[in-house]
CSV table of C-alpha atoms in Angstrom, one decimal:
chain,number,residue,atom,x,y,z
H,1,UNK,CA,6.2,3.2,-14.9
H,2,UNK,CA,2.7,2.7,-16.8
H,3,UNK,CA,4.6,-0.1,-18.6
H,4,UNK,CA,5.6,-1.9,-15.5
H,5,UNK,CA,2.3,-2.2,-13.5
H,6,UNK,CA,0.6,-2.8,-17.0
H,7,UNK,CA,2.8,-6.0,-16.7
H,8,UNK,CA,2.1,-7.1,-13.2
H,9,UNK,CA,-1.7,-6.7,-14.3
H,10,UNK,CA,-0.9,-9.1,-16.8
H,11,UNK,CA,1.1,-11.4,-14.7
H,12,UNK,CA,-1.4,-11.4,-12.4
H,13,UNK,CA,-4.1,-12.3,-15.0
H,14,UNK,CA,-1.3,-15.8,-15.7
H,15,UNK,CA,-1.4,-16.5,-11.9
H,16,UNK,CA,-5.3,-16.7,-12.1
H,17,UNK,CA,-5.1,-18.6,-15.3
H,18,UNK,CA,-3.4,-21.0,-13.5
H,19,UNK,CA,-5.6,-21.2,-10.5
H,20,UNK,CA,-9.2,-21.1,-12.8
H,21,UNK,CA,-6.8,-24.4,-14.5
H,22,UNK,CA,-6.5,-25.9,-11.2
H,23,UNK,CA,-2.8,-26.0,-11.1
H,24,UNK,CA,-3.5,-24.3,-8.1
H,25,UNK,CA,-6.6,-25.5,-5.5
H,26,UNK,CA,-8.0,-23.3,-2.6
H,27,UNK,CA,-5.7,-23.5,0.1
H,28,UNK,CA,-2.3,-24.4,-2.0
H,29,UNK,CA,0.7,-22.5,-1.5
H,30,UNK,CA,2.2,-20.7,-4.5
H,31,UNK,CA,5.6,-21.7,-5.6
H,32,UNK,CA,8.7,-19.8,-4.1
H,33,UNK,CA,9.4,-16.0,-5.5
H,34,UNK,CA,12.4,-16.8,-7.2
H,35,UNK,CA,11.0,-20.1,-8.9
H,36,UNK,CA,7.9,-17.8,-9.7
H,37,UNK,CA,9.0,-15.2,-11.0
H,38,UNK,CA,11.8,-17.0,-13.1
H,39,UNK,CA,8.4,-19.4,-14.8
H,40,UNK,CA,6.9,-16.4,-15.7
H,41,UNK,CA,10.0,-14.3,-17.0
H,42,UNK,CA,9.5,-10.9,-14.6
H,43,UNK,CA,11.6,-9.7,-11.9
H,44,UNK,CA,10.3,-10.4,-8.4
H,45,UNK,CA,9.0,-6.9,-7.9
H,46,UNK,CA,7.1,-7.2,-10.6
H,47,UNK,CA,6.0,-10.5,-9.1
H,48,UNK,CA,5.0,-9.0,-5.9
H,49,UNK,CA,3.2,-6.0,-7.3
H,50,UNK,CA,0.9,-9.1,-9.3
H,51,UNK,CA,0.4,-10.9,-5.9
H,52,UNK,CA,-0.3,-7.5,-4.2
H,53,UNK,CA,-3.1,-6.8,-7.0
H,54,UNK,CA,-4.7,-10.7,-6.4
H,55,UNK,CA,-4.1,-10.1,-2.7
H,56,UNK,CA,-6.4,-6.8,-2.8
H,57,UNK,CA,-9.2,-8.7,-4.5
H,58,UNK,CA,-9.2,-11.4,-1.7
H,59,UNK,CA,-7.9,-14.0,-4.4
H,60,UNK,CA,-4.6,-14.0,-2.5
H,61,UNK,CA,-3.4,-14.3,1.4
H,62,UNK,CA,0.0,-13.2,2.1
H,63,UNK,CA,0.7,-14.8,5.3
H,64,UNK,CA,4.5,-13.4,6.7
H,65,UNK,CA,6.8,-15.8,7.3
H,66,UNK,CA,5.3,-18.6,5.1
H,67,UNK,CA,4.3,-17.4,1.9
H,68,UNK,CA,1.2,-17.0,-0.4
H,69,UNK,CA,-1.6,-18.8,-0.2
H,70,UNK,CA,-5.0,-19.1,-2.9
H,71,UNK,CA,-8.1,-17.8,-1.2
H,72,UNK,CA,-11.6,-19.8,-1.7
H,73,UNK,CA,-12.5,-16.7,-3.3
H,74,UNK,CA,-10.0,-17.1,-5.7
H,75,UNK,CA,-10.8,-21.3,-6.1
H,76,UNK,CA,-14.4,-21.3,-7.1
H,77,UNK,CA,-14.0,-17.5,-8.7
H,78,UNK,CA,-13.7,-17.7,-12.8
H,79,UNK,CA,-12.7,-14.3,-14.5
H,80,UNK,CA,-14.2,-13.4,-17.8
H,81,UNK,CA,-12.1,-9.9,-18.4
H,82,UNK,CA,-8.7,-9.2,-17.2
H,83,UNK,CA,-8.3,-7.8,-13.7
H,84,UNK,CA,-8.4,-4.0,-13.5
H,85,UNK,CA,-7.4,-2.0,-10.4
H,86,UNK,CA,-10.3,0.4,-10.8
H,87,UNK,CA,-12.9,-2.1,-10.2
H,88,UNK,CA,-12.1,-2.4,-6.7
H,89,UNK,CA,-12.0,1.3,-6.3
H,90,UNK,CA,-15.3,1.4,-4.4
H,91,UNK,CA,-17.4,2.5,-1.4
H,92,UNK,CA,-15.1,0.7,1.1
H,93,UNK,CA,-12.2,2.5,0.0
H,94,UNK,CA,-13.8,6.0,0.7
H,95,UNK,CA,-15.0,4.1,3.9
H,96,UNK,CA,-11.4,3.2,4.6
H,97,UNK,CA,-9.8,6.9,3.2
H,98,UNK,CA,-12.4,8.7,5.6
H,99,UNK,CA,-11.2,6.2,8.4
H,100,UNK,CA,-7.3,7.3,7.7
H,101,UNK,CA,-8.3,11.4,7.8
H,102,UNK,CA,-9.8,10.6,11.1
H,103,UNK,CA,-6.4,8.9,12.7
H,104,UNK,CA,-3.5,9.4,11.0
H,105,UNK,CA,-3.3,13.3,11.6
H,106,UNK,CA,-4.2,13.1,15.3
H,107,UNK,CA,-1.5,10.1,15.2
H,108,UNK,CA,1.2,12.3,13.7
H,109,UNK,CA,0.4,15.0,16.0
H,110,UNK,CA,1.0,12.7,19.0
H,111,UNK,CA,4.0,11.1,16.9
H,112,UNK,CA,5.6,14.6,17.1
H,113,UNK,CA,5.1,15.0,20.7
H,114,UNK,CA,5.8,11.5,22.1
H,115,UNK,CA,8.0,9.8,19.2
H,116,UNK,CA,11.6,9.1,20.8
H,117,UNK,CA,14.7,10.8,18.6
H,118,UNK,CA,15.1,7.4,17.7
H,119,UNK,CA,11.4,6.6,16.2
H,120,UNK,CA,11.6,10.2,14.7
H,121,UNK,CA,14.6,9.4,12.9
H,122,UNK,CA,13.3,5.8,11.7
H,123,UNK,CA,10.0,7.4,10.3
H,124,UNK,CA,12.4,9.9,8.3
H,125,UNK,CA,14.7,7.3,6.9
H,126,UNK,CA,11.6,5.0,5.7
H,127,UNK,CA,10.0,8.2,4.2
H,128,UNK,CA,13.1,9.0,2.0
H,129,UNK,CA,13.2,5.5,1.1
H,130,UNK,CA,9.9,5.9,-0.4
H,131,UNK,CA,10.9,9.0,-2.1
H,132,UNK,CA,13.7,6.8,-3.7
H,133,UNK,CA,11.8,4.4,-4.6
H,134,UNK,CA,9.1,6.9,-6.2
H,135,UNK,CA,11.7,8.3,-8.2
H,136,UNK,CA,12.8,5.3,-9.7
H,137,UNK,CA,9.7,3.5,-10.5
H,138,UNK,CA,10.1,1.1,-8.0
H,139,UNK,CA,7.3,-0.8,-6.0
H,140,UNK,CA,7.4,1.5,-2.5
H,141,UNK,CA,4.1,-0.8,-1.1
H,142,UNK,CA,6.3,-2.4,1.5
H,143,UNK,CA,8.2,0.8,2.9
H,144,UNK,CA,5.1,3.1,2.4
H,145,UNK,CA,3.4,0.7,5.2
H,146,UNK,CA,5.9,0.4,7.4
H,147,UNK,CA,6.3,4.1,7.5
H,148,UNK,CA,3.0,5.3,8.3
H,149,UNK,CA,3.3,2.1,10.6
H,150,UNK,CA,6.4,3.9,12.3
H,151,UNK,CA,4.3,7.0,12.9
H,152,UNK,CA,1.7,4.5,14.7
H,153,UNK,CA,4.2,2.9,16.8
H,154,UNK,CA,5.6,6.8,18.2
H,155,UNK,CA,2.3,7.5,18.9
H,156,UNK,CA,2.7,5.6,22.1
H,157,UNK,CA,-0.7,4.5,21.8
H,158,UNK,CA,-1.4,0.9,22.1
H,159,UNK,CA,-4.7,1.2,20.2
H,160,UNK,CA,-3.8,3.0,17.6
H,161,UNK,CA,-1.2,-0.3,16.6
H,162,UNK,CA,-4.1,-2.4,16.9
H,163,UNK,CA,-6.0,-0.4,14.3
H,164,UNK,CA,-3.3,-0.4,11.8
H,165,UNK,CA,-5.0,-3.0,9.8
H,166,UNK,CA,-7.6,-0.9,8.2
H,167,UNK,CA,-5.1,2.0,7.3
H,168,UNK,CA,-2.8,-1.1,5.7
H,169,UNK,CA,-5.6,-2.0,3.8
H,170,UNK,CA,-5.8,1.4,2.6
H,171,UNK,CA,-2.4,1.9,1.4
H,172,UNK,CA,-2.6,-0.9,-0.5
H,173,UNK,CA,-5.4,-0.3,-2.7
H,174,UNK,CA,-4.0,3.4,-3.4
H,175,UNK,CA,-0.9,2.5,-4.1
H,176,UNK,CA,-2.1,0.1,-6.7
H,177,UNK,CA,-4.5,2.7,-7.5
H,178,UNK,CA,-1.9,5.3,-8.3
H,179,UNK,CA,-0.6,3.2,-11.3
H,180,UNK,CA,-4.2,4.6,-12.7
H,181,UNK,CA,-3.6,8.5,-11.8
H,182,UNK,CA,-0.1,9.5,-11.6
H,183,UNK,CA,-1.0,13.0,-9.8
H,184,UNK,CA,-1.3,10.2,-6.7
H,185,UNK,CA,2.4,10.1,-7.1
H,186,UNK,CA,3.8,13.0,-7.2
H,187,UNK,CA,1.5,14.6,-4.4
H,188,UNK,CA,3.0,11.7,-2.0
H,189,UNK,CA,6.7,13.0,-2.8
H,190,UNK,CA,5.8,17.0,-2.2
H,191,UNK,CA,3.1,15.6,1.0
H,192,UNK,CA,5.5,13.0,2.6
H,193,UNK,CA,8.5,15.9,2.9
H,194,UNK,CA,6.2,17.9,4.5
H,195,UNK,CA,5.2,15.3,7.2
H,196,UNK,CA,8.4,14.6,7.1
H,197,UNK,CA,10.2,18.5,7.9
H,198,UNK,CA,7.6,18.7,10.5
H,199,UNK,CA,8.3,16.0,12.6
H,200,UNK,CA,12.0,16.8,12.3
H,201,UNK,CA,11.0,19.7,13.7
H,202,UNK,CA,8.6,18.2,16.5
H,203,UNK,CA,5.7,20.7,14.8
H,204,UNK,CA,3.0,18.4,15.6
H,205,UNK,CA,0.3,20.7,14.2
H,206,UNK,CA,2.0,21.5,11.1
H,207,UNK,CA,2.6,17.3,11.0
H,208,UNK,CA,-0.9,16.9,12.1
H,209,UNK,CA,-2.2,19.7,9.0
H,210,UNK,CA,0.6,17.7,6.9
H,211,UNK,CA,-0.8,14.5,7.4
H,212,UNK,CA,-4.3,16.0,6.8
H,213,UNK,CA,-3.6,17.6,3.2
H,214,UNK,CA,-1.9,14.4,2.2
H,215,UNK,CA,-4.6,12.7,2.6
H,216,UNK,CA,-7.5,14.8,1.1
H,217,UNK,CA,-5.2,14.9,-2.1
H,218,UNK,CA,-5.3,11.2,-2.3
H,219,UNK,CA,-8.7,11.4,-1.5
H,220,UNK,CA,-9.6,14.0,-4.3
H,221,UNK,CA,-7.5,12.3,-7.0
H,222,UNK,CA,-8.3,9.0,-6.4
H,223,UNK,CA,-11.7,10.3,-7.5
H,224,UNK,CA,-12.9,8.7,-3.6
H,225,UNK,CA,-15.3,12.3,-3.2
């Protein structure tokens, strides 16, 4: 795995060579996945995990449904090292961390209680997914956001979707994160089945203390104290 986001580090380093070359100008749209991915010689997920990393410094906007496009940041930004994930593992991700322990177990809770069989089972089916995906090395960034985005949605609580952003945000950078300290890994496999047999259960305070532990591990080993 340490060999696979080593390489989209690197293919993200090419993409900004190409922008800092001004192949690419602010505003431009970045070529198609496949025609991408196939210039540079990766697979697409190895693709996306590069644009994920440029995304989280700002020098990227994924817009769904269109496609990627190159940020001003990115157009008038020149860099003199290659890209590391650890330089953006700052204040506002403790900011954004502290944010998560303060929603996402009272939204599990009310998950438990309010979630239809039907949401319950979706949240289930997207957490083994990422479990799967864990397992095999795989880039889980999409599925890990929609399934703490599931948990949102049986919440019932309109507010709570509308503050998904900053908990999206948050994902992001730990999952890239986690290609720095493995333990981030494993603690979401052993955490996320314990969410997971609690809301099976409709245990919404042993999802809610679930939901907690999870994320003071990620906290503590993504060194955010």
């Amino acid at each position: 795995m340490a060999d696979r986001k080593l390489l989209a580090q690197t293919v993200a380093d090419s993409i900004m060579a190409m922008i800092t070359a001004k192949r690419f100008s602010e505003g431009d749209q970045l070529p198609g996945e496949n025609e991408l991915a196939k210039e540079l010689n990766v697979s697409r997920n190895t693709l996306r995990e590069a644009i994920r990393i440029l995304s989280a410094y700002g020098f990227l906007e994924i817009q769904r449904g269109k496609g990627t496009f190159v940020t001003p940041a990115a157009a008038k930004g020149r860099l003199e090292k290659p890209l590391n994930p650890l330089d953006y593992a700052k204040a506002s991700l403790k900011d954004l961390y502290e944010i998560r322990l303060i929603l996402e177990p009272e939204a599990v809770y009310l998950a438990a209680q309010r979630g239809s069989d039907g949401e319950i089972q979706d949240i289930v089916r997207l957490g083994k997914i990422v479990e799967q995906q864990i397992l095999a090395g795989e880039d889980r960034t999409d599925e890990e956001l929609a399934f703490h985005a599931a948990i949102a949605k049986a919440t019932h609580n309109s507010v709570m979707m509308t503050l998904l952003p900053y908990v999206h945000e948050a994902i992001l950078k730990g999952v890239i994160l986690s290609t720095v300290y493995d333990k981030v890994v494993q603690e979401t496999l052993a955490d996320h089945k314990m969410i997971i047999e609690f809301l099976e259960q409709r245990n919404a305070e042993g999802a809610r203390a679930a939901m907690r532990i999870h994320l003071l591990h990620a906290t503590d080993s993504l060194h955010l104290k």
